[in-house]
mmCIF file with all atom_site columns, C-alpha atoms in Angstrom:
data_model
loop_
_atom_site.group_PDB
_atom_site.id
_atom_site.type_symbol
_atom_site.label_atom_id
_atom_site.label_alt_id
_atom_site.label_comp_id
_atom_site.label_asym_id
_atom_site.label_entity_id
_atom_site.label_seq_id
_atom_site.pdbx_PDB_ins_code
_atom_site.Cartn_x
_atom_site.Cartn_y
_atom_site.Cartn_z
_atom_site.occupancy
_atom_site.B_iso_or_equiv
_atom_site.pdbx_formal_charge
_atom_site.auth_seq_id
_atom_site.auth_comp_id
_atom_site.auth_asym_id
_atom_site.auth_atom_id
_atom_site.pdbx_PDB_model_num
ATOM 1   C CA . MET U 1 1   ? 20.403 -25.726 -7.575  1.00 48.00 ? 70  MET U CA 1
ATOM 2   C CA . ASN U 1 2   ? 22.438 -25.199 -4.417  1.00 51.00 ? 71  ASN U CA 1
ATOM 3   C CA . GLU U 1 3   ? 25.382 -27.109 -5.937  1.00 52.00 ? 72  GLU U CA 1
ATOM 4   C CA . LYS U 1 4   ? 25.351 -24.903 -9.043  1.00 51.00 ? 73  LYS U CA 1
ATOM 5   C CA . MET U 1 5   ? 25.409 -21.776 -6.912  1.00 49.00 ? 74  MET U CA 1
ATOM 6   C CA . SER U 1 6   ? 28.375 -23.037 -4.879  1.00 48.00 ? 75  SER U CA 1
ATOM 7   C CA . LYS U 1 7   ? 30.352 -23.644 -8.083  1.00 49.00 ? 76  LYS U CA 1
ATOM 8   C CA . ILE U 1 8   ? 29.568 -20.164 -9.360  1.00 49.00 ? 77  ILE U CA 1
ATOM 9   C CA . PHE U 1 9   ? 30.724 -18.441 -6.199  1.00 47.00 ? 78  PHE U CA 1
ATOM 10  C CA . SER U 1 10  ? 33.549 -20.782 -5.248  1.00 46.00 ? 79  SER U CA 1
ATOM 11  C CA . LEU U 1 11  ? 36.912 -19.093 -5.672  1.00 47.00 ? 80  LEU U CA 1
ATOM 12  C CA . SER U 1 12  ? 38.909 -22.113 -4.590  1.00 46.00 ? 81  SER U CA 1
ATOM 13  C CA . ILE U 1 13  ? 38.098 -24.038 -7.755  1.00 45.00 ? 82  ILE U CA 1
ATOM 14  C CA . SER U 1 14  ? 39.054 -21.302 -10.176 1.00 45.00 ? 83  SER U CA 1
ATOM 15  C CA . GLU U 1 15  ? 41.932 -20.065 -8.006  1.00 48.00 ? 84  GLU U CA 1
ATOM 16  C CA . SER U 1 16  ? 43.562 -23.495 -7.883  1.00 46.00 ? 85  SER U CA 1
ATOM 17  C CA . LYS U 1 17  ? 43.351 -23.768 -11.654 1.00 48.00 ? 86  LYS U CA 1
ATOM 18  C CA . TYR U 1 18  ? 44.725 -20.273 -12.246 1.00 46.00 ? 87  TYR U CA 1
ATOM 19  C CA . PHE U 1 19  ? 47.433 -20.024 -9.573  1.00 53.00 ? 88  PHE U CA 1
ATOM 20  C CA . ASN U 1 20  ? 49.970 -22.824 -9.513  1.00 60.00 ? 89  ASN U CA 1
ATOM 21  C CA . ASP U 1 21  ? 52.051 -22.401 -6.371  1.00 62.00 ? 90  ASP U CA 1
ATOM 22  C CA . LYS U 1 22  ? 53.954 -25.604 -7.042  1.00 61.00 ? 91  LYS U CA 1
ATOM 23  C CA . GLN U 1 23  ? 55.615 -24.271 -10.183 1.00 65.00 ? 92  GLN U CA 1
ATOM 24  C CA . ASP U 1 24  ? 58.599 -21.944 -9.861  1.00 67.00 ? 93  ASP U CA 1
ATOM 25  C CA . LYS U 1 25  ? 58.270 -18.518 -11.432 1.00 69.00 ? 94  LYS U CA 1
ATOM 26  C CA . ILE U 1 26  ? 61.839 -18.648 -12.745 1.00 72.00 ? 95  ILE U CA 1
ATOM 27  C CA . GLU U 1 27  ? 63.423 -21.832 -14.037 1.00 71.00 ? 96  GLU U CA 1
ATOM 28  C CA . ILE U 1 28  ? 66.852 -22.320 -15.544 1.00 69.00 ? 97  ILE U CA 1
ATOM 29  C CA . VAL U 1 29  ? 66.612 -23.819 -18.999 1.00 66.00 ? 98  VAL U CA 1
ATOM 30  C CA . GLY U 1 30  ? 70.034 -23.220 -20.503 1.00 70.00 ? 99  GLY U CA 1
ATOM 31  C CA . CYS U 1 31  ? 73.083 -22.449 -18.422 1.00 70.00 ? 100 CYS U CA 1
ATOM 32  C CA . PRO U 1 32  ? 76.736 -23.039 -19.326 1.00 66.00 ? 101 PRO U CA 1
ATOM 33  C CA . ARG U 1 33  ? 77.366 -24.360 -15.808 1.00 66.00 ? 102 ARG U CA 1
ATOM 34  C CA . GLY U 1 34  ? 74.081 -26.208 -15.532 1.00 65.00 ? 103 GLY U CA 1
ATOM 35  C CA . GLY U 1 35  ? 72.747 -23.764 -12.946 1.00 67.00 ? 104 GLY U CA 1
ATOM 36  C CA . LYS U 1 36  ? 75.043 -25.127 -10.244 1.00 68.00 ? 105 LYS U CA 1
ATOM 37  C CA . ASP U 1 37  ? 76.180 -21.687 -9.090  1.00 68.00 ? 106 ASP U CA 1
ATOM 38  C CA . CYS U 1 38  ? 72.772 -20.152 -8.617  1.00 74.00 ? 107 CYS U CA 1
ATOM 39  C CA . VAL U 1 39  ? 70.617 -22.996 -7.290  1.00 76.00 ? 108 VAL U CA 1
ATOM 40  C CA . VAL U 1 40  ? 70.489 -21.564 -3.753  1.00 80.00 ? 109 VAL U CA 1
ATOM 41  C CA . HIS U 1 41  ? 69.901 -18.013 -4.984  1.00 82.00 ? 110 HIS U CA 1
ATOM 42  C CA . LEU U 1 42  ? 67.257 -19.083 -7.462  1.00 85.00 ? 111 LEU U CA 1
ATOM 43  C CA . SER U 1 43  ? 65.457 -21.048 -4.775  1.00 86.00 ? 112 SER U CA 1
ATOM 44  C CA . ALA U 1 44  ? 65.352 -17.972 -2.519  1.00 90.00 ? 113 ALA U CA 1
ATOM 45  C CA . ILE U 1 45  ? 64.172 -15.790 -5.407  1.00 90.00 ? 114 ILE U CA 1
ATOM 46  C CA . ASN U 1 46  ? 61.366 -18.237 -6.240  1.00 90.00 ? 115 ASN U CA 1
ATOM 47  C CA . LYS U 1 47  ? 60.345 -18.416 -2.569  1.00 92.00 ? 116 LYS U CA 1
ATOM 48  C CA . SER U 1 48  ? 60.071 -14.624 -2.514  1.00 93.00 ? 117 SER U CA 1
ATOM 49  C CA . PHE U 1 49  ? 58.034 -14.705 -5.733  1.00 89.00 ? 118 PHE U CA 1
ATOM 50  C CA . LEU U 1 50  ? 55.698 -17.268 -4.203  1.00 92.00 ? 119 LEU U CA 1
ATOM 51  C CA . ALA U 1 51  ? 55.318 -15.200 -1.032  1.00 93.00 ? 120 ALA U CA 1
ATOM 52  C CA . SER U 1 52  ? 54.626 -12.144 -3.164  1.00 93.00 ? 121 SER U CA 1
ATOM 53  C CA . SER U 1 53  ? 51.905 -13.817 -5.209  1.00 90.00 ? 122 SER U CA 1
ATOM 54  C CA . ARG U 1 54  ? 50.234 -15.302 -2.138  1.00 91.00 ? 123 ARG U CA 1
ATOM 55  C CA . THR U 1 55  ? 50.155 -12.010 -0.270  1.00 93.00 ? 124 THR U CA 1
ATOM 56  C CA . MET U 1 56  ? 48.978 -10.178 -3.370  1.00 91.00 ? 125 MET U CA 1
ATOM 57  C CA . ARG U 1 57  ? 46.026 -12.583 -3.690  1.00 90.00 ? 126 ARG U CA 1
ATOM 58  C CA . ASN U 1 58  ? 45.134 -11.690 -0.111  1.00 90.00 ? 127 ASN U CA 1
ATOM 59  C CA . LYS U 1 59  ? 45.369 -7.999  -0.997  1.00 90.00 ? 128 LYS U CA 1
ATOM 60  C CA . GLU U 1 60  ? 48.378 -7.511  1.278   1.00 93.00 ? 129 GLU U CA 1
ATOM 61  C CA . TYR U 1 61  ? 50.157 -5.392  -1.291  1.00 95.00 ? 130 TYR U CA 1
ATOM 62  C CA . ALA U 1 62  ? 52.811 -3.915  1.007   1.00 95.00 ? 131 ALA U CA 1
ATOM 63  C CA . ARG U 1 63  ? 54.003 -7.396  1.991   1.00 96.00 ? 132 ARG U CA 1
ATOM 64  C CA . SER U 1 64  ? 53.895 -8.467  -1.635  1.00 96.00 ? 133 SER U CA 1
ATOM 65  C CA . ILE U 1 65  ? 56.080 -5.527  -2.661  1.00 96.00 ? 134 ILE U CA 1
ATOM 66  C CA . GLU U 1 66  ? 58.547 -6.265  0.148   1.00 97.00 ? 135 GLU U CA 1
ATOM 67  C CA . ALA U 1 67  ? 58.824 -9.873  -1.015  1.00 96.00 ? 136 ALA U CA 1
ATOM 68  C CA . LEU U 1 68  ? 59.605 -8.690  -4.548  1.00 96.00 ? 137 LEU U CA 1
ATOM 69  C CA . LYS U 1 69  ? 62.218 -6.314  -3.178  1.00 96.00 ? 138 LYS U CA 1
ATOM 70  C CA . ASP U 1 70  ? 63.820 -9.223  -1.317  1.00 95.00 ? 139 ASP U CA 1
ATOM 71  C CA . ALA U 1 71  ? 63.905 -11.240 -4.543  1.00 94.00 ? 140 ALA U CA 1
ATOM 72  C CA . PHE U 1 72  ? 65.349 -8.312  -6.484  1.00 95.00 ? 141 PHE U CA 1
ATOM 73  C CA . TYR U 1 73  ? 68.183 -7.718  -4.035  1.00 94.00 ? 142 TYR U CA 1
ATOM 74  C CA . LYS U 1 74  ? 68.899 -11.447 -3.838  1.00 92.00 ? 143 LYS U CA 1
ATOM 75  C CA . THR U 1 75  ? 69.932 -11.253 -7.509  1.00 90.00 ? 144 THR U CA 1
ATOM 76  C CA . ASP U 1 76  ? 72.847 -9.016  -6.465  1.00 89.00 ? 145 ASP U CA 1
ATOM 77  C CA . GLU U 1 77  ? 74.508 -12.075 -4.965  1.00 87.00 ? 146 GLU U CA 1
ATOM 78  C CA . LEU U 1 78  ? 74.912 -13.615 -8.418  1.00 85.00 ? 147 LEU U CA 1
ATOM 79  C CA . GLN U 1 79  ? 78.349 -12.190 -9.180  1.00 82.00 ? 148 GLN U CA 1
ATOM 80  C CA . ASP U 1 80  ? 79.965 -14.821 -11.444 1.00 80.00 ? 149 ASP U CA 1
ATOM 81  C CA . SER U 1 81  ? 80.499 -13.664 -15.003 1.00 79.00 ? 150 SER U CA 1
ATOM 82  C CA . SER U 1 82  ? 78.374 -16.539 -16.326 1.00 77.00 ? 151 SER U CA 1
ATOM 83  C CA . CYS U 1 83  ? 75.498 -15.525 -13.991 1.00 81.00 ? 152 CYS U CA 1
ATOM 84  C CA . LEU U 1 84  ? 75.310 -11.827 -14.846 1.00 84.00 ? 153 LEU U CA 1
ATOM 85  C CA . LYS U 1 85  ? 72.920 -12.265 -17.781 1.00 83.00 ? 154 LYS U CA 1
ATOM 86  C CA . CYS U 1 86  ? 70.675 -14.558 -15.725 1.00 83.00 ? 155 CYS U CA 1
ATOM 87  C CA . ALA U 1 87  ? 70.660 -12.055 -12.871 1.00 86.00 ? 156 ALA U CA 1
ATOM 88  C CA . GLU U 1 88  ? 69.688 -9.332  -15.343 1.00 90.00 ? 157 GLU U CA 1
ATOM 89  C CA . LEU U 1 89  ? 66.831 -11.494 -16.633 1.00 86.00 ? 158 LEU U CA 1
ATOM 90  C CA . PHE U 1 90  ? 65.693 -12.230 -13.066 1.00 88.00 ? 159 PHE U CA 1
ATOM 91  C CA . ARG U 1 91  ? 65.696 -8.505  -12.254 1.00 93.00 ? 160 ARG U CA 1
ATOM 92  C CA . SER U 1 92  ? 63.652 -7.676  -15.338 1.00 93.00 ? 161 SER U CA 1
ATOM 93  C CA . THR U 1 93  ? 61.109 -10.391 -14.462 1.00 92.00 ? 162 THR U CA 1
ATOM 94  C CA . ILE U 1 94  ? 60.822 -9.096  -10.906 1.00 94.00 ? 163 ILE U CA 1
ATOM 95  C CA . THR U 1 95  ? 60.525 -5.513  -12.141 1.00 96.00 ? 164 THR U CA 1
ATOM 96  C CA . GLN U 1 96  ? 57.749 -6.528  -14.544 1.00 95.00 ? 165 GLN U CA 1
ATOM 97  C CA . SER U 1 97  ? 55.834 -8.163  -11.688 1.00 94.00 ? 166 SER U CA 1
ATOM 98  C CA . LEU U 1 98  ? 56.192 -5.018  -9.603  1.00 96.00 ? 167 LEU U CA 1
ATOM 99  C CA . GLU U 1 99  ? 55.039 -2.886  -12.531 1.00 96.00 ? 168 GLU U CA 1
ATOM 100 C CA . ASN U 1 100 ? 51.906 -5.045  -12.796 1.00 94.00 ? 169 ASN U CA 1
ATOM 101 C CA . ILE U 1 101 ? 51.181 -4.533  -9.103  1.00 95.00 ? 170 ILE U CA 1
ATOM 102 C CA . HIS U 1 102 ? 51.842 -0.801  -9.518  1.00 95.00 ? 171 HIS U CA 1
ATOM 103 C CA . VAL U 1 103 ? 49.346 -0.546  -12.378 1.00 94.00 ? 172 VAL U CA 1
ATOM 104 C CA . ASP U 1 104 ? 46.712 -2.438  -10.373 1.00 92.00 ? 173 ASP U CA 1
ATOM 105 C CA . LEU U 1 105 ? 47.244 -0.182  -7.360  1.00 92.00 ? 174 LEU U CA 1
ATOM 106 C CA . GLN U 1 106 ? 47.116 2.899   -9.548  1.00 91.00 ? 175 GLN U CA 1
ATOM 107 C CA . LYS U 1 107 ? 43.710 1.825   -10.820 1.00 87.00 ? 176 LYS U CA 1
ATOM 108 C CA . MET U 1 108 ? 42.480 1.174   -7.289  1.00 86.00 ? 177 MET U CA 1
ATOM 109 C CA . THR U 1 109 ? 43.701 4.490   -5.884  1.00 85.00 ? 178 THR U CA 1
ATOM 110 C CA . GLY U 1 110 ? 42.369 6.654   -8.690  1.00 78.00 ? 179 GLY U CA 1
ATOM 111 C CA . GLY U 1 111 ? 39.094 7.130   -10.421 1.00 68.00 ? 180 GLY U CA 1
ATOM 112 C CA . LEU U 1 112 ? 35.578 7.544   -9.185  1.00 69.00 ? 181 LEU U CA 1
ATOM 113 C CA . PHE U 1 113 ? 35.607 4.700   -6.649  1.00 67.00 ? 182 PHE U CA 1
ATOM 114 C CA . PHE U 1 114 ? 39.157 5.072   -5.341  1.00 68.00 ? 183 PHE U CA 1
ATOM 115 C CA . ARG U 1 115 ? 40.158 3.471   -2.074  1.00 68.00 ? 184 ARG U CA 1
ATOM 116 C CA . LYS U 1 116 ? 42.398 5.327   0.338   1.00 78.00 ? 185 LYS U CA 1
ATOM 117 C CA . ARG U 1 117 ? 43.572 2.133   1.972   1.00 82.00 ? 186 ARG U CA 1
ATOM 118 C CA . TYR U 1 118 ? 45.762 1.303   -1.039  1.00 87.00 ? 187 TYR U CA 1
ATOM 119 C CA . GLN U 1 119 ? 47.510 4.664   -1.239  1.00 90.00 ? 188 GLN U CA 1
ATOM 120 C CA . TYR U 1 120 ? 50.355 3.564   1.066   1.00 92.00 ? 189 TYR U CA 1
ATOM 121 C CA . SER U 1 121 ? 50.951 0.446   -1.032  1.00 93.00 ? 190 SER U CA 1
ATOM 122 C CA . TYR U 1 122 ? 50.845 2.500   -4.220  1.00 93.00 ? 191 TYR U CA 1
ATOM 123 C CA . ALA U 1 123 ? 53.480 4.887   -2.830  1.00 94.00 ? 192 ALA U CA 1
ATOM 124 C CA . LEU U 1 124 ? 55.587 1.919   -1.726  1.00 96.00 ? 193 LEU U CA 1
ATOM 125 C CA . ALA U 1 125 ? 55.356 0.371   -5.192  1.00 96.00 ? 194 ALA U CA 1
ATOM 126 C CA . THR U 1 126 ? 56.314 3.668   -6.806  1.00 96.00 ? 195 THR U CA 1
ATOM 127 C CA . THR U 1 127 ? 59.373 3.998   -4.576  1.00 96.00 ? 196 THR U CA 1
ATOM 128 C CA . ALA U 1 128 ? 60.404 0.389   -5.177  1.00 96.00 ? 197 ALA U CA 1
ATOM 129 C CA . LEU U 1 129 ? 60.080 0.797   -8.938  1.00 96.00 ? 198 LEU U CA 1
ATOM 130 C CA . GLU U 1 130 ? 62.287 3.888   -8.825  1.00 96.00 ? 199 GLU U CA 1
ATOM 131 C CA . GLU U 1 131 ? 64.891 1.917   -6.826  1.00 94.00 ? 200 GLU U CA 1
ATOM 132 C CA . PHE U 1 132 ? 64.777 -0.953  -9.307  1.00 93.00 ? 201 PHE U CA 1
ATOM 133 C CA . LYS U 1 133 ? 65.116 1.292   -12.347 1.00 90.00 ? 202 LYS U CA 1
ATOM 134 C CA . LYS U 1 134 ? 68.185 2.991   -10.856 1.00 90.00 ? 203 LYS U CA 1
ATOM 135 C CA . LYS U 1 135 ? 69.736 -0.413  -10.282 1.00 83.00 ? 204 LYS U CA 1
ATOM 136 C CA . ILE U 1 136 ? 68.986 -1.797  -13.735 1.00 74.00 ? 205 ILE U CA 1
#
């Protein structure tokens, strides 16, 4: 009985199956230069994505948003003509992740059981989204 209860309430089992921190969020599949020009940038972007997802799981939304902003602005360093489309794809992926966080925070700051502690993070996400949309 006690073992069944521990499986029901254990987040580590389901979390490890759902979140795979060993897999990169963005991988290069087809690149005319084989991804040689953006390996360092892509590694930094994926590290920021990983930091963002870890902090988001811990409900540290402000740090998660900052990590996504770091990843977004790292894409500006991809200036080669062959990398521009990849950088655009990276930005759209990062923006989509931020939009998901924004929607979650909007739900948590509104409604009947809203929480004031997420209002700062919601405002930060709103500002970051506006910055991203101007840049795209």
